[in-house]
Amino acid sequence: MRVLLVEDDPMLQAQLAEGVRSAGYAVDLASNGIDAHFMGDTEPYDAVVLDLGLPQMDGISVLRKWRSTARKMPVLILTARDGWHEKVAGIDAGADDYLTKPFHMEELLARLRALIRRAHGHASAELVCGPLTLDTRNQRAAVAGQALALTSHEYRVLAYLMHHPDQIISRHDLVEHLYAQDFDRDSNTIEVFIGRLRKKLPPGLIETVRGLGYRLTTPP
Ligand code: CA
């Protein structure tokens, strides 16, 4: 899952980036409203954390512009303490949730997980596909209750597939959603991660759809 973090305070941006990256997300950063709008308009983010007080273009305007062009990714806004009017304006502009500064990283991560899973129609933090379970709270996967040892990249691939069960996911989609913008992207590595995951999963769970991509199939 790939997240855009928009925050102009360098200290807070660095803290956010570290916290969100360590929770297993690929992270892109923006420090002003113009860059933020462009990135959210052109890249397929799974969620956005958007500060409202930003240089060049304020967060509410950024959000309104995205929504007016049907950019539907979940957006969590960061508002100042006592800024109830900002929350109202933000939600009316299309925010899906808000958090008041200062906040605990754990709360931000919980809200981010909830936004992402709801965007894909999942009600619970634990995703289930046949014998396979994935707990997005602690980044653990298990087969029939037995924990799987996954590298962080394998986890990211599996988490993306489990958020999209029974859908064909192309290698291009995986690259777009698993790596940050500045990352040296190589879609061949996706094949390697899929190969390694398959060795750890029950046979047949990750299907190759010729010429199109991969599909995590829910066993009947
Ligand atoms: Ca700010």
Coordinates of C-alpha atoms and ligand atoms in Angstrom, one line a residue:
M1 CA 0.0 0.0 0.0
R2 CA 1.3 3.4 -0.9
V3 CA 0.6 6.5 1.1
L4 CA 1.1 10.2 0.4
L5 CA 2.0 12.3 3.4
V6 CA 1.5 16.0 3.1
E7 CA 2.9 18.1 5.9
D8 CA 5.0 21.2 5.8
D9 CA 6.5 21.0 9.3
P10 CA 9.8 19.2 8.6
M11 CA 10.0 17.6 12.1
L12 CA 6.5 16.3 12.0
Q13 CA 6.9 15.2 8.4
A14 CA 10.0 13.1 9.3
Q15 CA 8.2 11.5 12.3
L16 CA 5.1 10.7 10.2
A17 CA 7.3 9.2 7.4
E18 CA 9.2 7.0 9.8
G19 CA 6.0 5.8 11.6
V20 CA 4.1 5.1 8.4
R21 CA 7.1 3.4 6.7
S22 CA 7.7 1.2 9.6
A23 CA 4.1 0.1 9.5
G24 CA 4.8 -1.4 6.1
Y25 CA 3.6 1.3 3.7
A26 CA 5.5 2.9 0.8
V27 CA 5.6 6.6 1.5
D28 CA 5.8 9.7 -0.7
L29 CA 6.2 13.1 0.8
A30 CA 4.9 16.6 -0.1
S31 CA 5.5 19.8 1.8
N32 CA 3.2 22.2 0.0
G33 CA -0.2 22.2 -1.5
I34 CA 0.8 22.5 -5.2
D35 CA 3.1 19.5 -5.1
A36 CA 0.5 17.6 -3.0
H37 CA -2.2 18.3 -5.5
F38 CA -0.1 17.2 -8.4
M39 CA 1.1 14.0 -6.8
G40 CA -2.4 13.0 -5.7
D41 CA -3.7 13.8 -9.1
T42 CA -1.2 11.7 -11.0
E43 CA -0.2 8.8 -8.7
P44 CA -2.4 6.0 -7.5
Y45 CA -2.3 6.4 -3.7
D46 CA -4.1 4.0 -1.4
A47 CA -4.5 6.8 1.2
V48 CA -3.4 10.3 1.9
V49 CA -2.6 12.0 5.1
L50 CA -3.2 15.7 4.5
D51 CA -2.3 18.6 6.8
L52 CA -4.6 21.5 6.2
G53 CA -2.3 24.5 6.9
L54 CA 0.0 24.3 3.9
P55 CA 2.1 26.8 1.9
Q56 CA 1.1 27.7 -1.7
M57 CA -2.3 26.0 -1.6
D58 CA -4.2 25.1 1.6
G59 CA -5.2 21.5 2.3
I60 CA -9.0 22.2 1.9
S61 CA -8.4 23.5 -1.6
V62 CA -6.2 20.6 -2.5
L63 CA -8.8 18.2 -1.3
R64 CA -11.6 20.0 -3.1
K65 CA -9.6 19.9 -6.4
W66 CA -9.0 16.2 -6.0
R67 CA -12.7 15.5 -5.4
S68 CA -13.8 17.7 -8.2
T69 CA -11.9 15.6 -10.6
A70 CA -13.1 12.3 -9.1
R71 CA -9.9 11.4 -7.2
K72 CA -11.5 9.1 -4.7
M73 CA -8.6 7.8 -2.5
P74 CA -9.2 7.9 1.2
V75 CA -8.0 11.1 2.8
L76 CA -7.2 11.7 6.5
I77 CA -6.9 15.3 7.4
L78 CA -4.7 16.7 10.2
T79 CA -6.3 19.7 11.9
A80 CA -5.2 22.1 14.6
R81 CA -6.4 21.8 18.2
D82 CA -9.8 23.6 18.6
G83 CA -10.2 23.7 14.9
W84 CA -13.7 22.3 14.8
H85 CA -14.6 24.6 11.9
E86 CA -11.6 23.1 10.0
K87 CA -12.9 19.6 10.6
V88 CA -16.4 20.5 9.3
A89 CA -14.9 22.2 6.2
G90 CA -12.5 19.3 5.6
I91 CA -15.2 16.7 5.9
D92 CA -17.5 18.7 3.6
A93 CA -14.6 19.0 1.1
G94 CA -14.4 15.2 1.0
A95 CA -12.1 14.1 3.9
D96 CA -12.9 10.5 5.1
D97 CA -11.5 11.1 8.6
Y98 CA -9.6 13.6 10.7
L99 CA -7.0 13.7 13.5
T100 CA -6.3 16.6 15.7
K101 CA -2.7 17.7 16.4
P102 CA -0.9 16.6 18.5
F103 CA -1.8 12.9 18.0
H104 CA -0.2 9.6 18.8
M105 CA 1.3 7.7 15.9
E106 CA -0.6 4.6 16.9
E107 CA -3.9 6.4 16.4
L108 CA -2.9 7.7 13.0
L109 CA -1.8 4.2 11.9
A110 CA -5.1 2.7 13.2
R111 CA -7.1 5.3 11.3
L112 CA -5.0 4.7 8.2
R113 CA -5.6 0.9 8.3
A114 CA -9.3 1.5 8.8
L115 CA -9.6 3.9 5.8
I116 CA -7.7 1.5 3.5
R117 CA -9.6 -1.6 4.5
R118 CA -13.0 0.2 4.2
A119 CA -12.0 1.5 0.8
H120 CA -11.8 -2.1 -0.2
G121 CA -14.9 -3.3 1.6
H122 CA -13.2 -5.1 4.5
A123 CA -14.8 -4.6 7.9
S124 CA -12.1 -6.1 10.1
A125 CA -8.4 -5.5 10.6
E126 CA -7.8 -9.2 10.0
L127 CA -8.2 -10.2 6.4
V128 CA -9.1 -13.8 5.6
C129 CA -8.7 -15.8 2.5
G130 CA -9.4 -19.5 3.0
P131 CA -6.8 -20.8 5.5
L132 CA -4.7 -17.6 5.1
T133 CA -5.1 -14.7 7.6
L134 CA -3.4 -11.4 7.6
D135 CA -3.5 -9.1 10.6
T136 CA -2.9 -5.6 9.4
R137 CA -2.4 -4.3 13.0
N138 CA 0.9 -6.2 13.5
Q139 CA 1.8 -7.1 9.9
R140 CA 1.5 -10.9 10.6
A141 CA 0.3 -13.5 8.3
A142 CA -0.6 -17.1 9.1
V143 CA -1.8 -20.3 7.4
A144 CA -4.2 -22.4 9.4
G145 CA -3.0 -20.5 12.5
Q146 CA 0.7 -21.2 11.8
A147 CA 2.6 -17.9 11.5
L148 CA 4.4 -17.2 8.2
A149 CA 7.9 -15.7 8.2
L150 CA 7.7 -13.0 5.6
T151 CA 10.1 -10.3 4.6
S152 CA 8.7 -6.8 4.5
H153 CA 8.5 -6.9 0.7
E154 CA 6.7 -10.3 0.8
Y155 CA 4.3 -8.9 3.3
R156 CA 3.6 -5.8 1.2
V157 CA 2.8 -8.0 -1.9
L158 CA 0.6 -10.3 0.1
A159 CA -1.2 -7.4 1.9
Y160 CA -2.0 -5.8 -1.5
L161 CA -3.3 -9.1 -2.9
M162 CA -5.4 -9.7 0.2
H163 CA -7.0 -6.3 0.1
H164 CA -8.0 -7.2 -3.5
P165 CA -9.1 -10.9 -3.3
D166 CA -10.3 -12.6 -6.5
Q167 CA -9.2 -9.6 -8.6
I168 CA -6.6 -9.7 -11.3
I169 CA -3.7 -7.5 -10.2
S170 CA -1.1 -6.7 -12.8
R171 CA 2.6 -6.4 -12.1
H172 CA 2.3 -2.8 -13.0
D173 CA -0.4 -2.3 -10.3
L174 CA 1.9 -4.0 -7.7
V175 CA 4.8 -1.8 -8.6
E176 CA 2.7 1.3 -8.4
H177 CA 1.3 0.4 -5.0
L178 CA 4.3 -1.1 -3.3
Y179 CA 7.0 1.3 -4.1
A180 CA 7.5 5.0 -3.3
Q181 CA 8.1 7.4 -6.2
D182 CA 11.9 7.7 -5.7
F183 CA 12.4 3.9 -5.5
D184 CA 14.3 2.2 -8.2
R185 CA 11.3 0.2 -9.6
D186 CA 11.8 -3.0 -11.4
S187 CA 8.7 -5.1 -12.1
N188 CA 10.9 -8.2 -12.4
T189 CA 11.4 -8.2 -8.7
I190 CA 7.7 -8.6 -8.2
E191 CA 7.9 -11.9 -9.9
V192 CA 10.6 -12.9 -7.5
F193 CA 8.5 -11.9 -4.5
I194 CA 5.5 -13.8 -5.8
G195 CA 7.7 -16.9 -6.3
R196 CA 8.9 -16.7 -2.7
L197 CA 5.4 -16.1 -1.4
R198 CA 4.1 -19.1 -3.3
K199 CA 6.6 -21.4 -1.6
K200 CA 5.3 -20.3 1.8
L201 CA 1.5 -20.5 0.9
P202 CA -0.8 -23.4 0.2
P203 CA -0.5 -24.4 -3.5
G204 CA -2.8 -22.6 -5.9
L205 CA -3.7 -19.6 -3.7
I206 CA -1.8 -17.1 -5.9
E207 CA -2.8 -17.8 -9.5
T208 CA -1.0 -16.4 -12.5
V209 CA -3.4 -15.0 -15.1
R210 CA -1.5 -15.2 -18.4
G211 CA -0.5 -11.9 -19.7
L212 CA -2.6 -10.0 -17.1
G213 CA -1.1 -10.6 -13.7
Y214 CA -1.9 -12.4 -10.5
R215 CA -5.0 -13.3 -8.6
L216 CA -5.4 -14.4 -5.0
T217 CA -8.2 -16.9 -5.2
T218 CA -10.6 -17.5 -2.3
P219 CA -10.9 -21.3 -1.9
P220 CA -14.6 -22.4 -2.1
Ligands
CA1 CA 1.0 23.0 8.6

